[in-house]
Amino acid sequence: DRVAVINHGRLEQFAPPNDVYDAPASLFVNRFVGTSNALRARLLAGGDAAMARVGDGPAWAVRSVGAGAAGSEVLLCVRPEHLRLADTGPGLAGTIELSLPLGPQIVHEVRLADGQELKVVESRSHGARLQPPGRAVTIALTEGAVPNAFPSPAQERAR
């Protein structure tokens, strides 16, 4: 019913499995449970209406986990299945590095314009297709996805 995540003898989170995966209490828990893209971003607003931006991309609503005040550098952690290749609309500009079929899914490795790399996992049953390397793409959040924003490692060291 509940999962305890312990780091060097310290309880990081004790919650139902879905909460641990979707709403990790710390960057350690986020990295420990599942796969996640960690992107350098800037917090535009904090608190309950937190927003963050990766590079020149769109502002995304985020769940801020002690990430600080507006203007703070953060690590924006978003699960690969919470991203999609978008045909239109705002998103992150990138280039396909690799597109790999894995059973019912396609995994895309994308390099963003600022050099950061991320993975996007799409379902073939929802129309995902292999993409040629070098193809310019736009990355958007899936409906209802809310990335987690954590203090950047530089902020953590300064504390």
XYZ file of C-alpha atoms in Angstrom:
159
model
C 0.000 0.000 0.000
C 2.903 2.330 0.757
C 6.528 2.520 -0.284
C 9.380 3.850 1.839
C 12.359 5.326 0.002
C 15.428 5.542 2.223
C 18.689 7.275 1.315
C 21.712 6.616 3.577
C 19.416 5.766 6.486
C 17.239 8.863 5.986
C 13.565 8.493 5.039
C 13.075 10.468 1.832
C 9.424 9.583 1.202
C 6.746 7.250 2.571
C 3.688 7.227 0.318
C 1.549 5.161 -2.069
C 3.535 3.974 -5.131
C 1.752 6.335 -7.544
C 2.620 9.324 -5.346
C 6.260 8.262 -5.137
C 6.414 8.030 -8.948
C 4.304 11.081 -9.891
C 5.053 13.410 -6.975
C 8.514 12.523 -5.651
C 9.462 14.339 -2.458
C 13.084 14.882 -3.517
C 15.411 14.718 -6.485
C 16.840 11.493 -5.035
C 13.383 9.837 -5.057
C 12.731 11.138 -8.580
C 15.954 9.579 -9.867
C 15.594 6.383 -7.815
C 12.111 5.510 -9.085
C 11.771 5.180 -12.846
C 13.347 7.094 -15.691
C 13.227 10.863 -15.860
C 14.634 13.637 -18.001
C 16.418 16.275 -15.887
C 16.571 19.547 -17.776
C 18.164 22.827 -16.750
C 15.391 25.392 -16.425
C 14.451 28.650 -14.739
C 11.589 29.011 -12.271
C 9.297 31.803 -13.464
C 6.930 31.674 -10.483
C 6.966 29.634 -7.305
C 4.363 28.344 -4.889
C 1.086 26.715 -5.864
C 1.121 28.334 -9.322
C 4.735 27.437 -10.114
C 5.896 27.849 -13.694
C 9.248 27.046 -15.295
C 10.882 27.451 -18.685
C 13.581 25.395 -20.416
C 15.675 27.735 -22.560
C 13.424 29.740 -24.882
C 10.622 27.167 -24.690
C 7.115 27.721 -23.398
C 6.303 28.270 -19.725
C 5.107 25.000 -18.188
C 3.136 24.552 -14.994
C 5.326 22.577 -12.594
C 5.196 21.071 -9.147
C 7.891 22.972 -7.255
C 9.653 20.824 -4.652
C 11.656 23.324 -2.602
C 12.954 24.870 -5.815
C 13.079 28.426 -4.480
C 11.797 31.758 -5.693
C 11.087 33.065 -9.174
C 14.318 33.389 -11.138
C 15.947 30.365 -9.488
C 17.735 27.797 -11.610
C 16.050 24.406 -11.271
C 16.223 20.875 -12.558
C 12.967 20.239 -14.356
C 12.278 16.508 -14.144
C 9.766 15.090 -16.583
C 9.087 11.417 -17.287
C 9.664 10.353 -20.927
C 6.047 9.178 -21.238
C 4.858 12.671 -20.247
C 6.387 14.142 -23.412
C 5.248 13.886 -27.024
C 6.346 14.955 -30.471
C 4.048 17.827 -31.425
C 2.998 18.762 -34.945
C 1.893 22.248 -33.956
C 1.839 24.611 -31.017
C 4.426 25.695 -28.503
C 7.148 23.355 -27.355
C 10.859 22.749 -27.109
C 12.763 22.779 -30.407
C 14.972 19.765 -30.934
C 16.464 17.277 -33.362
C 15.932 13.523 -33.451
C 19.147 11.676 -32.600
C 17.607 8.182 -32.508
C 14.156 6.668 -32.861
C 13.845 3.096 -31.611
C 10.854 0.727 -31.613
C 10.452 -1.173 -28.319
C 7.385 -3.372 -28.622
C 4.281 -1.206 -28.251
C 6.342 1.961 -27.773
C 8.759 4.123 -29.679
C 11.602 5.779 -27.784
C 12.958 8.971 -29.311
C 16.256 10.457 -28.195
C 16.175 14.179 -28.863
C 18.841 16.882 -28.617
C 17.405 20.281 -27.757
C 18.646 23.474 -29.407
C 20.684 24.293 -26.260
C 22.429 20.881 -26.354
C 20.437 19.191 -23.576
C 19.276 15.660 -24.370
C 15.993 14.011 -23.477
C 13.983 10.876 -24.109
C 10.392 10.818 -25.339
C 8.356 7.596 -25.120
C 5.258 7.392 -27.306
C 2.727 4.621 -27.800
C 2.529 3.047 -31.238
C -1.180 2.424 -30.638
C -1.649 6.213 -30.506
C 0.026 6.721 -33.874
C 3.687 7.170 -32.903
C 6.049 6.531 -35.802
C 9.797 6.143 -36.206
C 11.516 9.424 -37.039
C 14.660 9.820 -39.150
C 17.826 11.061 -37.401
C 18.358 14.775 -37.957
C 14.651 15.582 -38.240
C 13.648 18.837 -36.530
C 10.870 18.255 -33.982
C 8.902 20.079 -31.325
C 8.520 18.501 -27.882
C 5.396 19.217 -25.834
C 3.918 17.896 -22.606
C 1.169 15.307 -22.779
C -2.223 16.410 -21.514
C -2.301 16.610 -17.725
C 1.451 16.121 -17.261
C 3.048 18.253 -14.548
C 6.855 18.089 -14.355
C 8.631 18.344 -11.007
C 11.038 21.245 -10.374
C 13.853 20.660 -7.889
C 16.669 22.964 -6.759
C 19.631 22.736 -9.109
C 22.707 20.929 -7.729
C 24.451 24.346 -7.504
C 21.619 25.624 -5.275
C 21.801 22.499 -3.105
C 25.562 22.946 -2.596
C 25.039 26.604 -1.589
C 22.574 25.607 1.174
